[in-house]
mmCIF file of C-alpha atoms in Angstrom:
data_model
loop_
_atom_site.group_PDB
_atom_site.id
_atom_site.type_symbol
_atom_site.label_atom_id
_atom_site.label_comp_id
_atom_site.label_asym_id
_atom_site.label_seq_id
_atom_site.Cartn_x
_atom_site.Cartn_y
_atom_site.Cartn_z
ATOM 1 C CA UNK O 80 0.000 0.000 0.000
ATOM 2 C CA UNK O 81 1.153 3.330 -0.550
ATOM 3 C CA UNK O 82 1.284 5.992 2.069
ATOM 4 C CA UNK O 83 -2.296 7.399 1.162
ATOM 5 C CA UNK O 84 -3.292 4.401 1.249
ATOM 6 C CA UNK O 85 -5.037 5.500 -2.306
ATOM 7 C CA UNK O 86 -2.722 2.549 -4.264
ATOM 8 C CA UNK O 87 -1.946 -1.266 -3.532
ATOM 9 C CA UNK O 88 0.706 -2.977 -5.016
ATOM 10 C CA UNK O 89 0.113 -6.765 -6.011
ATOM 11 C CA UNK O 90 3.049 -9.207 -7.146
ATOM 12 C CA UNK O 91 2.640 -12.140 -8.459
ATOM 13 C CA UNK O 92 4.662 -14.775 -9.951
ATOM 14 C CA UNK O 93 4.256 -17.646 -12.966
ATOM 15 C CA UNK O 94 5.961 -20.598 -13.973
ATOM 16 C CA UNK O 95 6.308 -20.657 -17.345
ATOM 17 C CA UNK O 96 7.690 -18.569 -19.806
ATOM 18 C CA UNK O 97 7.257 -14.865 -20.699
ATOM 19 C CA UNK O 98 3.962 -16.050 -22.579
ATOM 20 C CA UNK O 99 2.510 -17.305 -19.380
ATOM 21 C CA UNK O 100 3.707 -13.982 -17.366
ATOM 22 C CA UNK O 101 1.919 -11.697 -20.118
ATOM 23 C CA UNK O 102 -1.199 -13.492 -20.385
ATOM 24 C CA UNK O 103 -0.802 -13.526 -16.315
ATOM 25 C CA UNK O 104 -0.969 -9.680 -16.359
ATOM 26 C CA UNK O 105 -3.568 -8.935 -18.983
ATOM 27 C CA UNK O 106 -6.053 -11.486 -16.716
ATOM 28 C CA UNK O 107 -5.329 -9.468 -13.734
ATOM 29 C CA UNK O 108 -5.915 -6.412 -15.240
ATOM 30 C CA UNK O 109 -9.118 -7.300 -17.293
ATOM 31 C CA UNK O 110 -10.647 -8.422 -13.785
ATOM 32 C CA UNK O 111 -9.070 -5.182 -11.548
ATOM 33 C CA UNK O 112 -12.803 -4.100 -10.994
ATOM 34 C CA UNK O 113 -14.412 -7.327 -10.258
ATOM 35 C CA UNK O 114 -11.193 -8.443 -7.685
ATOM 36 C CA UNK O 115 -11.617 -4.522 -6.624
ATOM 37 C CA UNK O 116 -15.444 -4.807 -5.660
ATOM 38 C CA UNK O 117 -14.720 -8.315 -3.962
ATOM 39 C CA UNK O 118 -12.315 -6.734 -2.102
ATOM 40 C CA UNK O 119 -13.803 -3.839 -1.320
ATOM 41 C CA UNK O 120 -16.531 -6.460 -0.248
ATOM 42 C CA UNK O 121 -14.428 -8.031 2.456
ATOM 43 C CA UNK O 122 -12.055 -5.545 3.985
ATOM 44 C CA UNK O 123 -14.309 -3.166 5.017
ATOM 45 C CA UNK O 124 -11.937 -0.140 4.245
ATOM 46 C CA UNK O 125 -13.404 3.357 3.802
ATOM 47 C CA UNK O 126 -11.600 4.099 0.539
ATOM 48 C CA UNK O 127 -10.802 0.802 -1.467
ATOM 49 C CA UNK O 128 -7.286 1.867 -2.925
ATOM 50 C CA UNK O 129 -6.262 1.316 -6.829
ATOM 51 C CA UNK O 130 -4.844 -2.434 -7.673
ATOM 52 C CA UNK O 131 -1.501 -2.483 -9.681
ATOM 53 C CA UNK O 132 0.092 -5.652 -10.612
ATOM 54 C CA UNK O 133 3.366 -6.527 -10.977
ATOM 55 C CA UNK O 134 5.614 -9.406 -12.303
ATOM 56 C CA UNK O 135 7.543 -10.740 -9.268
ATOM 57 C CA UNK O 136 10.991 -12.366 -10.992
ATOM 58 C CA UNK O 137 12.625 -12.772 -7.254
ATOM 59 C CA UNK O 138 10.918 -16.591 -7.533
ATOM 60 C CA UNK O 139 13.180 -16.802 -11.179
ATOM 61 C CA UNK O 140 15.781 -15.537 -9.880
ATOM 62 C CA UNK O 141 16.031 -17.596 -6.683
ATOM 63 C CA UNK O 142 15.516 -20.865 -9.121
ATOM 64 C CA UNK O 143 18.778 -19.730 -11.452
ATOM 65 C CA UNK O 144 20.714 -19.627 -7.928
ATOM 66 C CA UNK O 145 19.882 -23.001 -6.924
ATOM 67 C CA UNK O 146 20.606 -24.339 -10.291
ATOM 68 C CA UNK O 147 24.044 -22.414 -10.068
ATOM 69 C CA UNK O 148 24.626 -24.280 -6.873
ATOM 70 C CA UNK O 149 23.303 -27.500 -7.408
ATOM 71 C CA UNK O 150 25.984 -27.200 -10.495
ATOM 72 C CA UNK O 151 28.445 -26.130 -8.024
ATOM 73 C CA UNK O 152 27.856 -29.064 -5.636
ATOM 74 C CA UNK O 153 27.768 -31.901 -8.591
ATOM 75 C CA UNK O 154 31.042 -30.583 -9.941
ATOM 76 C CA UNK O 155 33.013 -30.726 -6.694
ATOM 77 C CA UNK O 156 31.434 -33.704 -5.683
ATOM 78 C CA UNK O 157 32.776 -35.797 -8.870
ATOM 79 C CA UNK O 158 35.918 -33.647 -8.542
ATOM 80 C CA UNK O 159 36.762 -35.334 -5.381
ATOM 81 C CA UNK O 160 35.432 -39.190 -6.505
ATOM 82 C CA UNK O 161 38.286 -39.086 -8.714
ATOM 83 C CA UNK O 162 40.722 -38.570 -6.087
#
């Protein structure tokens, strides 16, 4: 939320490719009104503030660094097998 409270921010994240991400995005912002109303519905707030999504890569991001490491781990372990 921002400091006005007039704007929420909403992240979310898709496995997939970039295909799956856009289409994602364009859902979420063809139903901003409906999810708006049903949260308006539910919270109870005076003023129910703007939705903006965004594309949350930290879940990417965290996957490449396990891959790095699992590559990490598999190479030193078969570099000391052939001690």
């Amino acid at each position: 939320m921002s400091r006005d409270l007039k704007l929420a921010r909403i992240y979310f994240t898709i496995y997939g490719d970039s295909e799956k991400s856009e289409a994602a995005a364009q859902g979420f912002e063809s139903a901003r009104g409906f999810i708006k109303r049903s949260l308006a519905g539910k919270l109870g707030l005076r003023y129910m503030p703007d939705l903006k999504f965004f594309y949350d890569e930290s879940f990417e991001y965290g996957s490449q660094i396990d891959q790095l490491l699992d590559k990490i781990s598999t190479h030193n372990g078969s570099d000391h097998q052939s001690d």
